[in-house]
């Protein structure tokens, strides 16, 4: 039996056509026999205030937020949870008591994906590649997991320095990242390199210790050139689909009060749509 309430959510971004969140949330709505929809809502830069008004009028429970709005939406929100505020970016809005609340479920999504795949107690030193919005969430998540030895390397060094200064992390020049891999136990790519349609990361993993784990937050393709290189060298790898599923599940729970399952069946379903 369908619930009498309409469960409305979606994703705002520009562009949004590439997102697989609509497919994932539609799967969960159906699985829980909830009436409603998760819409892909293209919003140009500058279109945020109008869209927030419209979403409130149409009684959306909330939306996900993607590129290029994750940071620029902050001034339009009534409240931002402390972790999202610390990162300076939100990926989820919840409409509650006529207010817009901002959250960042990417932080939880990355932690959950990592801790499911890896015994984090065995990891001491982490290197994060990239210093954009996604890197902020990943670094926050690493801090919340208790990591104290974090190194950040980014093509634009100033951005790495800015992120590192908030996180008490070190910075390595982009040109020196290959040699800095010596003694690293976990390498995480948060840059857009390796995404479908883009070239792979220019990196050589020869110095990376053999027991080190390599994670990528890119999920399309599932095996990025970085993960391919890591697998060829025998490293344990963590792909980006785990983070995507867990951040989505946390958003769904915040909107609808039901935590959907993240399991192999969902993974297989999403892999088919990629
Ligand atoms: P997101 O929110 O997905 O993190 P972003 O904030 O635009 O997006 O960040 C993109 C990241 O990918 C940045 O770290 C960027 O490096 P710069 O700060 O130097 O721009 C990185 N990136 C994008 N293209 C890259 C390339 N060709 N080589 C190396 N890094 C790249």
mmCIF file of N, CA and C in Angstrom, residues 146-271:
data_model
loop_
_atom_site.group_PDB
_atom_site.id
_atom_site.type_symbol
_atom_site.label_atom_id
_atom_site.label_comp_id
_atom_site.label_asym_id
_atom_site.label_seq_id
_atom_site.Cartn_x
_atom_site.Cartn_y
_atom_site.Cartn_z
ATOM 1 N N UNK A 146 39.607 10.200 13.228
ATOM 2 C CA UNK A 146 40.744 10.259 14.159
ATOM 3 C C UNK A 146 42.118 10.306 13.516
ATOM 4 N N UNK A 147 42.192 10.429 12.198
ATOM 5 C CA UNK A 147 43.516 10.487 11.552
ATOM 6 C C UNK A 147 44.199 11.816 11.859
ATOM 7 N N UNK A 148 45.451 11.731 12.228
ATOM 8 C CA UNK A 148 46.178 12.965 12.549
ATOM 9 C C UNK A 148 47.308 13.242 11.552
ATOM 10 N N UNK A 149 47.690 12.221 10.763
ATOM 11 C CA UNK A 149 48.757 12.437 9.769
ATOM 12 C C UNK A 149 48.139 12.508 8.382
ATOM 13 N N UNK A 150 47.765 13.717 7.984
ATOM 14 C CA UNK A 150 47.124 13.893 6.675
ATOM 15 C C UNK A 150 47.997 14.825 5.829
ATOM 16 N N UNK A 151 48.268 14.384 4.603
ATOM 17 C CA UNK A 151 49.023 15.212 3.653
ATOM 18 C C UNK A 151 48.099 15.532 2.492
ATOM 19 N N UNK A 152 48.118 16.779 2.037
ATOM 20 C CA UNK A 152 47.260 17.181 0.914
ATOM 21 C C UNK A 152 48.153 17.637 -0.234
ATOM 22 N N UNK A 153 47.843 17.151 -1.431
ATOM 23 C CA UNK A 153 48.556 17.606 -2.616
ATOM 24 C C UNK A 153 47.533 18.048 -3.656
ATOM 25 N N UNK A 154 47.740 19.237 -4.201
ATOM 26 C CA UNK A 154 46.789 19.765 -5.184
ATOM 27 C C UNK A 154 47.556 20.522 -6.254
ATOM 28 N N UNK A 155 47.032 20.441 -7.490
ATOM 29 C CA UNK A 155 47.665 21.144 -8.605
ATOM 30 C C UNK A 155 47.914 22.612 -8.246
ATOM 31 N N UNK A 156 46.893 23.265 -7.655
ATOM 32 C CA UNK A 156 47.054 24.650 -7.207
ATOM 33 C C UNK A 156 47.429 24.623 -5.724
ATOM 34 N N UNK A 157 48.688 24.843 -5.440
ATOM 35 C CA UNK A 157 49.216 24.661 -4.078
ATOM 36 C C UNK A 157 48.491 25.527 -3.030
ATOM 37 N N UNK A 158 48.122 26.754 -3.396
ATOM 38 C CA UNK A 158 47.490 27.654 -2.409
ATOM 39 C C UNK A 158 46.210 27.040 -1.841
ATOM 40 N N UNK A 159 45.460 26.351 -2.718
ATOM 41 C CA UNK A 159 44.210 25.755 -2.236
ATOM 42 C C UNK A 159 44.492 24.612 -1.254
ATOM 43 N N UNK A 160 45.565 23.865 -1.528
ATOM 44 C CA UNK A 160 45.957 22.790 -0.598
ATOM 45 C C UNK A 160 46.356 23.404 0.737
ATOM 46 N N UNK A 161 47.061 24.535 0.682
ATOM 47 C CA UNK A 161 47.508 25.178 1.923
ATOM 48 C C UNK A 161 46.329 25.673 2.749
ATOM 49 N N UNK A 162 45.358 26.214 2.061
ATOM 50 C CA UNK A 162 44.171 26.720 2.764
ATOM 51 C C UNK A 162 43.431 25.581 3.479
ATOM 52 N N UNK A 163 43.205 24.485 2.744
ATOM 53 C CA UNK A 163 42.507 23.331 3.342
ATOM 54 C C UNK A 163 43.348 22.745 4.479
ATOM 55 N N UNK A 164 44.651 22.623 4.257
ATOM 56 C CA UNK A 164 45.546 22.037 5.270
ATOM 57 C C UNK A 164 45.570 22.881 6.538
ATOM 58 N N UNK A 165 45.463 24.185 6.386
ATOM 59 C CA UNK A 165 45.554 25.045 7.571
ATOM 60 C C UNK A 165 44.341 24.836 8.489
ATOM 61 N N UNK A 166 43.184 24.510 7.899
ATOM 62 C CA UNK A 166 41.999 24.237 8.732
ATOM 63 C C UNK A 166 42.076 22.858 9.368
ATOM 64 N N UNK A 167 42.801 21.957 8.710
ATOM 65 C CA UNK A 167 42.768 20.558 9.136
ATOM 66 C C UNK A 167 44.042 20.126 9.859
ATOM 67 N N UNK A 168 44.965 21.012 10.027
ATOM 68 C CA UNK A 168 46.239 20.647 10.652
ATOM 69 C C UNK A 168 46.991 19.627 9.807
ATOM 70 N N UNK A 169 46.853 19.728 8.487
ATOM 71 C CA UNK A 169 47.496 18.762 7.589
ATOM 72 C C UNK A 169 48.766 19.366 6.972
ATOM 73 N N UNK A 170 49.556 18.488 6.343
ATOM 74 C CA UNK A 170 50.761 18.956 5.637
ATOM 75 C C UNK A 170 50.433 19.119 4.165
ATOM 76 N N UNK A 171 51.300 19.845 3.453
ATOM 77 C CA UNK A 171 51.104 20.012 2.002
ATOM 78 C C UNK A 171 52.342 19.522 1.264
ATOM 79 N N UNK A 172 52.093 18.820 0.157
ATOM 80 C CA UNK A 172 53.191 18.386 -0.715
ATOM 81 C C UNK A 172 52.923 18.962 -2.099
ATOM 82 N N UNK A 173 53.976 19.477 -2.744
ATOM 83 C CA UNK A 173 53.826 19.997 -4.108
ATOM 84 C C UNK A 173 53.270 18.917 -5.033
ATOM 85 N N UNK A 174 52.418 19.317 -5.947
ATOM 86 C CA UNK A 174 51.817 18.391 -6.917
ATOM 87 C C UNK A 174 52.915 17.631 -7.667
ATOM 88 N N UNK A 175 54.003 18.313 -7.983
ATOM 89 C CA UNK A 175 55.112 17.707 -8.731
ATOM 90 C C UNK A 175 55.834 16.643 -7.900
ATOM 91 N N UNK A 176 55.696 16.721 -6.573
ATOM 92 C CA UNK A 176 56.440 15.789 -5.701
ATOM 93 C C UNK A 176 55.564 14.693 -5.104
ATOM 94 N N UNK A 177 54.318 14.608 -5.576
ATOM 95 C CA UNK A 177 53.409 13.663 -4.911
ATOM 96 C C UNK A 177 53.858 12.207 -5.044
ATOM 97 N N UNK A 178 54.471 11.841 -6.182
ATOM 98 C CA UNK A 178 54.867 10.435 -6.380
ATOM 99 C C UNK A 178 55.857 9.980 -5.302
ATOM 100 N N UNK A 179 56.865 10.811 -5.045
ATOM 101 C CA UNK A 179 57.887 10.413 -4.062
ATOM 102 C C UNK A 179 57.342 10.509 -2.636
ATOM 103 N N UNK A 180 56.359 11.395 -2.433
ATOM 104 C CA UNK A 180 55.783 11.551 -1.082
ATOM 105 C C UNK A 180 54.902 10.357 -0.701
ATOM 106 N N UNK A 181 54.686 9.434 -1.628
ATOM 107 C CA UNK A 181 53.832 8.274 -1.332
ATOM 108 C C UNK A 181 54.520 7.257 -0.419
ATOM 109 N N UNK A 182 55.826 7.384 -0.282
ATOM 110 C CA UNK A 182 56.573 6.480 0.582
ATOM 111 C C UNK A 182 56.012 6.614 2.007
ATOM 112 N N UNK A 183 55.660 5.530 2.649
ATOM 113 C CA UNK A 183 55.126 5.480 4.028
ATOM 114 C C UNK A 183 53.637 5.857 4.122
ATOM 115 N N UNK A 184 52.984 6.140 2.990
ATOM 116 C CA UNK A 184 51.533 6.429 3.036
ATOM 117 C C UNK A 184 50.756 5.107 3.106
ATOM 118 N N UNK A 185 49.706 5.059 3.970
ATOM 119 C CA UNK A 185 48.899 3.826 4.086
ATOM 120 C C UNK A 185 47.563 3.930 3.350
ATOM 121 N N UNK A 186 47.151 5.180 3.085
ATOM 122 C CA UNK A 186 45.881 5.376 2.378
ATOM 123 C C UNK A 186 46.018 6.577 1.450
ATOM 124 N N UNK A 187 45.718 6.348 0.176
ATOM 125 C CA UNK A 187 45.749 7.428 -0.816
ATOM 126 C C UNK A 187 44.315 7.633 -1.315
ATOM 127 N N UNK A 188 43.848 8.888 -1.305
ATOM 128 C CA UNK A 188 42.465 9.159 -1.734
ATOM 129 C C UNK A 188 42.474 10.204 -2.846
ATOM 130 N N UNK A 189 41.883 9.870 -3.980
ATOM 131 C CA UNK A 189 41.710 10.882 -5.036
ATOM 132 C C UNK A 189 40.371 11.578 -4.881
ATOM 133 N N UNK A 190 40.414 12.911 -4.747
ATOM 134 C CA UNK A 190 39.169 13.694 -4.709
ATOM 135 C C UNK A 190 39.106 14.646 -5.900
ATOM 136 N N UNK A 191 40.086 14.578 -6.798
ATOM 137 C CA UNK A 191 40.036 15.455 -7.976
ATOM 138 C C UNK A 191 39.070 14.852 -8.998
ATOM 139 N N UNK A 192 38.795 15.621 -10.019
ATOM 140 C CA UNK A 192 37.886 15.134 -11.056
ATOM 141 C C UNK A 192 38.625 14.283 -12.106
ATOM 142 N N UNK A 193 39.934 14.119 -11.954
ATOM 143 C CA UNK A 193 40.687 13.319 -12.928
ATOM 144 C C UNK A 193 40.264 11.860 -12.836
ATOM 145 N N UNK A 194 40.076 11.251 -14.003
ATOM 146 C CA UNK A 194 39.680 9.850 -14.019
ATOM 147 C C UNK A 194 38.201 9.680 -14.312
ATOM 148 N N UNK A 195 37.459 10.803 -14.176
ATOM 149 C CA UNK A 195 36.028 10.761 -14.484
ATOM 150 C C UNK A 195 35.846 10.514 -15.986
ATOM 151 N N UNK A 196 34.748 9.859 -16.343
ATOM 152 C CA UNK A 196 34.437 9.609 -17.749
ATOM 153 C C UNK A 196 34.560 10.919 -18.542
ATOM 154 N N UNK A 197 35.277 10.882 -19.640
ATOM 155 C CA UNK A 197 35.402 12.080 -20.466
ATOM 156 C C UNK A 197 36.608 12.939 -20.097
ATOM 157 N N UNK A 198 37.255 12.610 -18.964
ATOM 158 C CA UNK A 198 38.461 13.352 -18.555
ATOM 159 C C UNK A 198 39.644 12.400 -18.583
ATOM 160 N N UNK A 199 40.844 12.958 -18.661
ATOM 161 C CA UNK A 199 42.033 12.115 -18.604
ATOM 162 C C UNK A 199 42.244 11.591 -17.191
ATOM 163 N N UNK A 200 43.110 10.593 -17.069
ATOM 164 C CA UNK A 200 43.419 10.044 -15.745
ATOM 165 C C UNK A 200 44.403 10.943 -15.013
ATOM 166 N N UNK A 201 44.617 10.631 -13.748
ATOM 167 C CA UNK A 201 45.600 11.356 -12.941
ATOM 168 C C UNK A 201 46.999 11.012 -13.422
ATOM 169 N N UNK A 202 47.865 12.005 -13.417
ATOM 170 C CA UNK A 202 49.248 11.742 -13.762
ATOM 171 C C UNK A 202 49.972 11.374 -12.462
ATOM 172 N N UNK A 203 50.021 10.087 -12.173
ATOM 173 C CA UNK A 203 50.628 9.645 -10.907
ATOM 174 C C UNK A 203 51.295 8.284 -11.084
ATOM 175 N N UNK A 204 52.399 8.101 -10.388
ATOM 176 C CA UNK A 204 53.098 6.827 -10.425
ATOM 177 C C UNK A 204 53.118 6.259 -9.000
ATOM 178 N N UNK A 205 52.545 5.060 -8.840
ATOM 179 C CA UNK A 205 52.368 4.496 -7.496
ATOM 180 C C UNK A 205 53.540 3.638 -7.032
ATOM 181 N N UNK A 206 54.671 3.673 -7.762
ATOM 182 C CA UNK A 206 55.775 2.768 -7.429
ATOM 183 C C UNK A 206 56.291 2.911 -5.994
ATOM 184 N N UNK A 207 56.224 4.125 -5.447
ATOM 185 C CA UNK A 207 56.753 4.336 -4.091
ATOM 186 C C UNK A 207 55.746 3.979 -3.000
ATOM 187 N N UNK A 208 54.510 3.719 -3.390
ATOM 188 C CA UNK A 208 53.461 3.454 -2.395
ATOM 189 C C UNK A 208 53.673 2.056 -1.784
ATOM 190 N N UNK A 209 53.737 1.959 -0.441
ATOM 191 C CA UNK A 209 53.923 0.646 0.193
ATOM 192 C C UNK A 209 52.844 -0.351 -0.253
ATOM 193 N N UNK A 210 53.246 -1.623 -0.362
ATOM 194 C CA UNK A 210 52.343 -2.605 -0.978
ATOM 195 C C UNK A 210 51.050 -2.811 -0.194
ATOM 196 N N UNK A 211 51.057 -2.593 1.129
ATOM 197 C CA UNK A 211 49.830 -2.831 1.910
ATOM 198 C C UNK A 211 48.907 -1.614 1.908
ATOM 199 N N UNK A 212 49.302 -0.540 1.220
ATOM 200 C CA UNK A 212 48.493 0.690 1.239
ATOM 201 C C UNK A 212 47.178 0.507 0.475
ATOM 202 N N UNK A 213 46.165 1.243 0.918
ATOM 203 C CA UNK A 213 44.841 1.212 0.288
ATOM 204 C C UNK A 213 44.715 2.433 -0.617
ATOM 205 N N UNK A 214 44.076 2.248 -1.784
ATOM 206 C CA UNK A 214 43.871 3.376 -2.704
ATOM 207 C C UNK A 214 42.368 3.557 -2.908
ATOM 208 N N UNK A 215 41.880 4.773 -2.611
ATOM 209 C CA UNK A 215 40.447 5.062 -2.757
ATOM 210 C C UNK A 215 40.250 6.182 -3.770
ATOM 211 N N UNK A 216 39.140 6.105 -4.488
ATOM 212 C CA UNK A 216 38.802 7.158 -5.452
ATOM 213 C C UNK A 216 37.357 7.537 -5.197
ATOM 214 N N UNK A 217 37.039 8.832 -5.205
ATOM 215 C CA UNK A 217 35.632 9.181 -5.009
ATOM 216 C C UNK A 217 34.890 9.272 -6.341
ATOM 217 N N UNK A 218 35.627 9.188 -7.445
ATOM 218 C CA UNK A 218 34.985 9.121 -8.767
ATOM 219 C C UNK A 218 34.316 7.742 -8.895
ATOM 220 N N UNK A 219 33.045 7.709 -9.357
ATOM 221 C CA UNK A 219 32.376 6.408 -9.497
ATOM 222 C C UNK A 219 32.014 6.057 -10.935
ATOM 223 N N UNK A 220 32.268 6.985 -11.840
ATOM 224 C CA UNK A 220 31.984 6.696 -13.249
ATOM 225 C C UNK A 220 33.189 7.088 -14.098
ATOM 226 N N UNK A 221 34.030 6.142 -14.493
ATOM 227 C CA UNK A 221 33.883 4.681 -14.363
ATOM 228 C C UNK A 221 34.189 4.202 -12.943
ATOM 229 N N UNK A 222 33.693 3.009 -12.660
ATOM 230 C CA UNK A 222 33.899 2.430 -11.334
ATOM 231 C C UNK A 222 35.380 2.165 -11.073
ATOM 232 N N UNK A 223 36.055 1.650 -12.082
ATOM 233 C CA UNK A 223 37.507 1.442 -11.963
ATOM 234 C C UNK A 223 38.185 2.551 -12.752
ATOM 235 N N UNK A 224 38.629 3.570 -12.045
ATOM 236 C CA UNK A 224 39.302 4.701 -12.693
ATOM 237 C C UNK A 224 40.724 4.269 -13.064
ATOM 238 N N UNK A 225 41.403 5.039 -13.922
ATOM 239 C CA UNK A 225 42.797 4.675 -14.236
ATOM 240 C C UNK A 225 43.657 4.566 -12.964
ATOM 241 N N UNK A 226 43.384 5.397 -11.943
ATOM 242 C CA UNK A 226 44.133 5.301 -10.682
ATOM 243 C C UNK A 226 43.897 3.942 -10.019
ATOM 244 N N UNK A 227 42.622 3.545 -9.922
ATOM 245 C CA UNK A 227 42.315 2.271 -9.266
ATOM 246 C C UNK A 227 42.851 1.096 -10.082
ATOM 247 N N UNK A 228 42.828 1.261 -11.403
ATOM 248 C CA UNK A 228 43.376 0.223 -12.292
ATOM 249 C C UNK A 228 44.867 0.019 -12.002
ATOM 250 N N UNK A 229 45.602 1.135 -11.948
ATOM 251 C CA UNK A 229 47.035 1.061 -11.666
ATOM 252 C C UNK A 229 47.270 0.420 -10.283
ATOM 253 N N UNK A 230 46.447 0.826 -9.304
ATOM 254 C CA UNK A 230 46.593 0.295 -7.940
ATOM 255 C C UNK A 230 46.317 -1.209 -7.910
ATOM 256 N N UNK A 231 45.281 -1.629 -8.630
ATOM 257 C CA UNK A 231 44.931 -3.062 -8.635
ATOM 258 C C UNK A 231 46.032 -3.879 -9.303
ATOM 259 N N UNK A 232 46.597 -3.315 -10.360
ATOM 260 C CA UNK A 232 47.690 -4.032 -11.039
ATOM 261 C C UNK A 232 48.881 -4.227 -10.108
ATOM 262 N N UNK A 233 49.047 -3.290 -9.177
ATOM 263 C CA UNK A 233 50.160 -3.401 -8.216
ATOM 264 C C UNK A 233 49.746 -4.184 -6.963
ATOM 265 N N UNK A 234 48.521 -4.679 -6.941
ATOM 266 C CA UNK A 234 48.073 -5.529 -5.839
ATOM 267 C C UNK A 234 47.503 -4.792 -4.635
ATOM 268 N N UNK A 235 47.219 -3.489 -4.772
ATOM 269 C CA UNK A 235 46.651 -2.749 -3.644
ATOM 270 C C UNK A 235 45.163 -3.033 -3.483
ATOM 271 N N UNK A 236 44.703 -2.960 -2.242
ATOM 272 C CA UNK A 236 43.268 -2.986 -1.976
ATOM 273 C C UNK A 236 42.713 -1.638 -2.450
ATOM 274 N N UNK A 237 41.579 -1.651 -3.157
ATOM 275 C CA UNK A 237 41.021 -0.392 -3.657
ATOM 276 C C UNK A 237 39.586 -0.197 -3.158
ATOM 277 N N UNK A 238 39.204 1.071 -3.051
ATOM 278 C CA UNK A 238 37.836 1.429 -2.641
ATOM 279 C C UNK A 238 37.296 2.370 -3.715
ATOM 280 N N UNK A 239 36.216 1.954 -4.394
ATOM 281 C CA UNK A 239 35.701 2.810 -5.472
ATOM 282 C C UNK A 239 34.731 3.861 -4.925
ATOM 283 N N UNK A 240 34.259 4.760 -5.807
ATOM 284 C CA UNK A 240 33.452 5.893 -5.367
ATOM 285 C C UNK A 240 31.974 5.593 -5.183
ATOM 286 N N UNK A 241 31.546 4.381 -5.569
ATOM 287 C CA UNK A 241 30.111 4.089 -5.483
ATOM 288 C C UNK A 241 29.639 3.963 -4.025
ATOM 289 N N UNK A 242 30.505 3.467 -3.159
ATOM 290 C CA UNK A 242 30.156 3.321 -1.733
ATOM 291 C C UNK A 242 29.817 4.674 -1.124
ATOM 292 N N UNK A 243 30.659 5.679 -1.398
ATOM 293 C CA UNK A 243 30.405 7.019 -0.859
ATOM 294 C C UNK A 243 29.091 7.572 -1.409
ATOM 295 N N UNK A 244 28.880 7.373 -2.715
ATOM 296 C CA UNK A 244 27.652 7.882 -3.336
ATOM 297 C C UNK A 244 26.409 7.273 -2.664
ATOM 298 N N UNK A 245 26.446 5.950 -2.466
ATOM 299 C CA UNK A 245 25.271 5.275 -1.891
ATOM 300 C C UNK A 245 25.035 5.717 -0.441
ATOM 301 N N UNK A 246 26.109 5.804 0.334
ATOM 302 C CA UNK A 246 25.936 6.149 1.756
ATOM 303 C C UNK A 246 25.545 7.606 1.969
ATOM 304 N N UNK A 247 26.091 8.523 1.139
ATOM 305 C CA UNK A 247 25.656 9.917 1.310
ATOM 306 C C UNK A 247 24.181 10.041 0.939
ATOM 307 N N UNK A 248 23.768 9.275 -0.067
ATOM 308 C CA UNK A 248 22.367 9.306 -0.508
ATOM 309 C C UNK A 248 21.441 8.730 0.558
ATOM 310 N N UNK A 249 21.871 7.629 1.182
ATOM 311 C CA UNK A 249 21.045 6.990 2.216
ATOM 312 C C UNK A 249 20.849 7.945 3.397
ATOM 313 N N UNK A 250 21.900 8.674 3.768
ATOM 314 C CA UNK A 250 21.792 9.618 4.891
ATOM 315 C C UNK A 250 20.841 10.761 4.534
ATOM 316 N N UNK A 251 20.863 11.211 3.280
ATOM 317 C CA UNK A 251 19.952 12.280 2.852
ATOM 318 C C UNK A 251 18.501 11.766 2.878
ATOM 319 N N UNK A 252 18.288 10.571 2.340
ATOM 320 C CA UNK A 252 16.948 9.958 2.298
ATOM 321 C C UNK A 252 16.383 9.849 3.722
ATOM 322 N N UNK A 253 17.243 9.439 4.657
ATOM 323 C CA UNK A 253 16.820 9.304 6.059
ATOM 324 C C UNK A 253 16.443 10.672 6.643
ATOM 325 N N UNK A 254 17.203 11.689 6.295
ATOM 326 C CA UNK A 254 16.921 13.034 6.824
ATOM 327 C C UNK A 254 15.593 13.565 6.277
ATOM 328 N N UNK A 255 15.251 13.220 5.049
ATOM 329 C CA UNK A 255 14.000 13.718 4.450
ATOM 330 C C UNK A 255 12.779 12.930 4.906
ATOM 331 N N UNK A 256 12.940 11.592 4.883
ATOM 332 C CA UNK A 256 11.755 10.745 4.986
ATOM 333 C C UNK A 256 11.701 9.886 6.258
ATOM 334 N N UNK A 257 12.739 9.974 7.092
ATOM 335 C CA UNK A 257 12.734 9.239 8.358
ATOM 336 C C UNK A 257 12.929 7.739 8.221
ATOM 337 N N UNK A 258 13.383 7.301 7.062
ATOM 338 C CA UNK A 258 13.642 5.868 6.851
ATOM 339 C C UNK A 258 15.067 5.746 6.322
ATOM 340 N N UNK A 259 15.878 4.902 6.949
ATOM 341 C CA UNK A 259 17.241 4.707 6.431
ATOM 342 C C UNK A 259 17.229 3.540 5.460
ATOM 343 N N UNK A 260 17.430 3.827 4.174
ATOM 344 C CA UNK A 260 17.367 2.734 3.201
ATOM 345 C C UNK A 260 18.626 1.877 3.250
ATOM 346 N N UNK A 261 18.481 0.633 2.785
ATOM 347 C CA UNK A 261 19.611 -0.309 2.815
ATOM 348 C C UNK A 261 20.623 0.025 1.713
ATOM 349 N N UNK A 262 21.893 -0.067 2.072
ATOM 350 C CA UNK A 262 22.948 0.010 1.061
ATOM 351 C C UNK A 262 23.540 -1.387 1.009
ATOM 352 N N UNK A 263 23.265 -2.106 -0.064
ATOM 353 C CA UNK A 263 23.735 -3.488 -0.130
ATOM 354 C C UNK A 263 24.194 -3.842 -1.546
ATOM 355 N N UNK A 264 24.589 -5.097 -1.720
ATOM 356 C CA UNK A 264 25.125 -5.529 -3.021
ATOM 357 C C UNK A 264 24.080 -5.440 -4.128
ATOM 358 N N UNK A 265 22.815 -5.623 -3.745
ATOM 359 C CA UNK A 265 21.741 -5.555 -4.743
ATOM 360 C C UNK A 265 21.660 -4.133 -5.317
ATOM 361 N N UNK A 266 21.724 -3.143 -4.438
ATOM 362 C CA UNK A 266 21.695 -1.744 -4.893
ATOM 363 C C UNK A 266 22.933 -1.444 -5.732
ATOM 364 N N UNK A 267 24.083 -1.911 -5.238
ATOM 365 C CA UNK A 267 25.333 -1.681 -5.980
ATOM 366 C C UNK A 267 25.227 -2.261 -7.408
ATOM 367 N N UNK A 268 24.740 -3.471 -7.511
ATOM 368 C CA UNK A 268 24.632 -4.117 -8.832
ATOM 369 C C UNK A 268 23.666 -3.331 -9.721
ATOM 370 N N UNK A 269 22.561 -2.875 -9.133
ATOM 371 C CA UNK A 269 21.565 -2.098 -9.878
ATOM 372 C C UNK A 269 22.192 -0.805 -10.404
ATOM 373 N N UNK A 270 22.929 -0.108 -9.560
ATOM 374 C CA UNK A 270 23.538 1.164 -9.981
ATOM 375 C C UNK A 270 24.639 0.931 -11.011
ATOM 376 N N UNK A 271 25.391 -0.139 -10.812
ATOM 377 C CA UNK A 271 26.459 -0.447 -11.780
ATOM 378 C C UNK A 271 25.891 -0.640 -13.178
#
